[in-house]
Amino acid sequence: GAGVSQSPRYKVTKRGQDVALRCDPISGHVSLYWYRQALGQGPEFLTYFNYEAQQDKSGLPNDRFSAERPEGSISTLTIQRTEQRDSAMYRCASSPGQASYGYTFGSGTRLTVV
Amino acid sequence: AQRVTQPEKLLSVFKGAPVELKCNYSYSGSPELFWYVQYSRQRLQLLLRHISRESIKGFTADLNKGETSFHLKKPFAQEEDSAMYYCALGVLRGSTLGRLYFGRGTQLTVWP
């Protein structure tokens, strides 16, 4: 697609429910990244993929968080048994791979856990 | 450990005045540095890459390895420059870009 697309834009869920956030990267982009941003803070790294391989998941806060990119394109970030502290903006980005290009970000998904 | 520091959370200037947004980094390797901008209610957008040494919207940023800084500058600020600015440090994984470390951001307000 023309840009990085994230869905849904807004998600309100009850504590204890599972949520799945979707990211559709720019066509042909090798790398896909997930970040989380709390109010007043910079984006915080969660995980990233090159093609379908998860390269680094060191930023996932605990085992309730997981991500996949099975065909090297669309990715899903899943949060199980959501807690109020999971409320944040979740941002996805993609990159062609070459270091100098940086990332292109999507609009984000605002998750609110009530 | 890798770290990006943006010491000013808020910065206000008048239109036409020079502006400098400070960024310092901590990294033992060769850094890949970026500035991202977020205008009100819009997505994060790449503004500058240090490797390209470009000028975008009148902004420039020079990497100073001795001072480990990558300050963003513009000689004459415009009202439309009002936005949140994030400095980011990239870590290479082989030849590809791994994670970015972001600073906490500086909210720039340009008054008329």
Coordinates of N, CA, C and O in Angstrom, one line a residue, chain A residues 3-4 31 33 35 37 40-43 45 48 50 55-56 58 91 97-103 105-107, chain B residues 9 32 34 36 38 41-46 49 51 86 92-93 95-105:
Chain A
G3 N 1.0 3.6 2.3 CA 1.6 3.9 3.6 C 1.4 2.7 4.5 O 0.9 1.6 4.1
V4 N 1.9 2.9 5.8 CA 1.7 1.8 6.8 C 0.3 2.0 7.4 O -0.1 3.1 7.8
S31 N 11.5 -4.8 6.7 CA 11.5 -4.8 8.2 C 10.2 -4.2 8.7 O 9.6 -3.2 8.1
Y33 N 8.3 -3.0 12.5 CA 8.6 -2.7 13.9 C 7.4 -2.4 14.7 O 6.5 -1.8 14.1
Y35 N 6.1 -0.5 18.3 CA 6.5 0.4 19.4 C 5.2 0.7 20.2 O 4.1 0.6 19.7
Q37 N 3.8 3.7 22.9 CA 4.0 5.1 23.4 C 3.0 5.5 24.5 O 1.8 5.6 24.2
G40 N 3.2 11.5 27.0 CA 4.4 12.3 27.5 C 5.7 11.6 27.3 O 6.7 12.2 27.8
Q41 N 5.7 10.5 26.7 CA 7.0 9.7 26.5 C 7.3 9.5 25.0 O 6.4 9.6 24.2
G42 N 8.5 9.2 24.7 CA 8.9 8.8 23.4 C 8.4 7.4 23.1 O 8.1 6.6 24.0
P43 N 8.4 7.0 21.8 CA 8.1 5.6 21.5 C 9.1 4.6 22.1 O 10.3 4.9 22.1
F45 N 10.5 0.7 22.1 CA 10.6 -0.5 21.3 C 9.9 -1.7 21.9 O 10.1 -2.0 23.1
Y48 N 10.7 -6.4 16.5 CA 10.8 -6.2 15.1 C 11.1 -7.5 14.3 O 11.6 -8.4 14.8
N50 N 12.4 -9.0 10.3 CA 12.9 -8.9 9.0 C 12.2 -10.1 8.2 O 12.4 -11.3 8.6
Q55 N 13.4 -10.7 14.8 CA 14.8 -10.5 15.0 C 15.1 -10.1 16.4 O 16.2 -10.4 16.9
D56 N 14.2 -9.4 17.1 CA 14.5 -8.9 18.4 C 13.1 -8.7 19.1 O 12.3 -8.0 18.6
S58 N 13.2 -8.3 22.5 CA 13.6 -7.9 23.9 C 12.8 -6.8 24.5 O 12.8 -6.7 25.8
R91 N 2.3 1.7 18.0 CA 2.7 2.2 16.7 C 3.5 1.1 16.0 O 4.3 0.4 16.5
G97 N 14.8 -1.6 4.8 CA 15.9 -2.4 5.3 C 17.2 -1.7 5.4 O 17.9 -1.8 6.4
Q98 N 17.5 -0.9 4.4 CA 18.7 -0.1 4.4 C 18.7 0.9 5.6 O 17.7 1.6 5.8
A99 N 19.8 0.9 6.3 CA 19.8 1.6 7.6 C 19.5 3.1 7.4 O 18.8 3.7 8.2
S100 N 19.9 3.7 6.3 CA 19.8 5.1 6.1 C 18.4 5.6 5.9 O 18.2 6.8 6.0
Y101 N 17.5 4.7 5.6 CA 16.1 5.2 5.3 C 15.3 5.4 6.5 O 14.2 6.1 6.4
G102 N 15.6 4.9 7.6 CA 14.8 5.1 8.8 C 13.5 4.4 8.6 O 13.4 3.4 7.8
Y103 N 12.5 4.7 9.4 CA 11.2 4.0 9.4 C 10.1 4.9 8.8 O 10.2 6.2 8.9
F105 N 6.2 5.3 9.8 CA 5.2 4.9 10.8 C 3.8 5.0 10.3 O 3.4 5.8 9.4
G106 N 2.9 4.1 10.9 CA 1.5 4.2 10.7 C 0.9 5.2 11.7 O 1.6 5.8 12.4
S107 N -0.4 5.3 11.6 CA -1.1 6.2 12.5 C -1.3 5.8 13.9 O -1.6 6.6 14.8
Chain B
K9 N 11.8 19.6 27.5 CA 10.5 19.0 27.2 C 9.6 20.0 26.4 O 8.8 19.6 25.5
E32 N 23.4 5.7 13.9 CA 22.5 6.2 12.8 C 21.5 7.1 13.5 O 20.8 6.6 14.4
F34 N 18.4 10.1 13.6 CA 17.3 10.6 12.9 C 16.5 11.7 13.8 O 16.6 11.6 15.0
Y36 N 12.5 12.8 14.1 CA 11.1 12.6 13.7 C 10.3 13.8 14.2 O 10.6 14.3 15.2
Q38 N 6.1 15.1 14.8 CA 4.7 14.8 14.9 C 3.9 16.0 15.0 O 3.9 16.7 16.1
R41 N -2.1 15.6 16.0 CA -3.0 14.5 15.6 C -2.5 13.8 14.3 O -3.4 13.3 13.6
Q42 N -1.3 13.9 14.0 CA -0.8 13.2 12.8 C 0.2 12.1 13.2 O 0.6 12.1 14.4
R43 N 0.6 11.3 12.3 CA 1.6 10.3 12.6 C 3.0 10.8 12.7 O 3.3 11.9 12.2
L44 N 3.8 10.0 13.3 CA 5.3 10.4 13.3 C 5.8 10.3 11.9 O 5.6 9.4 11.2
Q45 N 6.6 11.4 11.6 CA 7.1 11.5 10.2 C 8.6 11.7 10.3 O 9.1 12.4 11.2
L46 N 9.3 11.0 9.5 CA 10.8 11.2 9.4 C 11.1 12.6 8.9 O 10.6 13.0 7.8
R49 N 17.7 12.6 8.3 CA 18.6 11.5 8.6 C 20.0 12.0 8.6 O 20.4 12.8 7.7
I51 N 22.8 10.7 7.9 CA 23.6 10.2 6.8 C 23.4 11.0 5.5 O 24.3 11.1 4.7
Y86 N 11.1 14.4 17.9 CA 11.8 13.3 18.6 C 13.1 13.0 17.9 O 13.2 12.9 16.7
L92 N 22.4 -0.8 14.1 CA 22.4 -1.6 13.0 C 22.5 -3.1 13.4 O 23.1 -3.5 14.4
R93 N 21.8 -3.9 12.6 CA 21.9 -5.4 12.7 C 22.4 -5.9 11.4 O 21.6 -6.0 10.4
S95 N 23.6 -5.0 8.0 CA 23.4 -3.8 7.2 C 22.0 -3.2 7.3 O 21.8 -2.2 6.7
T96 N 21.2 -3.9 8.1 CA 19.8 -3.3 8.2 C 19.6 -2.6 9.5 O 20.4 -2.8 10.5
L97 N 18.6 -1.8 9.6 CA 18.3 -1.0 10.8 C 17.5 -1.8 11.8 O 16.4 -2.3 11.5
G98 N 18.0 -2.0 13.0 CA 17.3 -2.6 14.0 C 16.4 -1.7 14.8 O 15.8 -0.8 14.2
R99 N 16.4 -1.7 16.1 CA 15.6 -0.9 16.8 C 16.1 0.6 16.9 O 17.3 0.8 16.7
L100 N 15.1 1.5 17.0 CA 15.4 2.9 17.3 C 15.2 3.2 18.8 O 14.2 2.7 19.3
Y101 N 16.1 3.9 19.3 CA 15.9 4.4 20.7 C 15.5 5.9 20.5 O 16.2 6.7 19.9
F102 N 14.4 6.2 21.1 CA 13.8 7.6 21.0 C 14.1 8.3 22.3 O 14.0 7.8 23.4
G103 N 14.3 9.6 22.1 CA 14.2 10.5 23.2 C 12.8 10.8 23.6 O 11.8 10.3 23.0
R104 N 12.6 11.5 24.7 CA 11.2 11.7 25.2 C 10.5 12.8 24.4 O 9.3 13.0 24.6
G105 N 11.2 13.5 23.6 CA 10.6 14.5 22.7 C 10.6 15.9 23.3 O 10.7 16.1 24.5

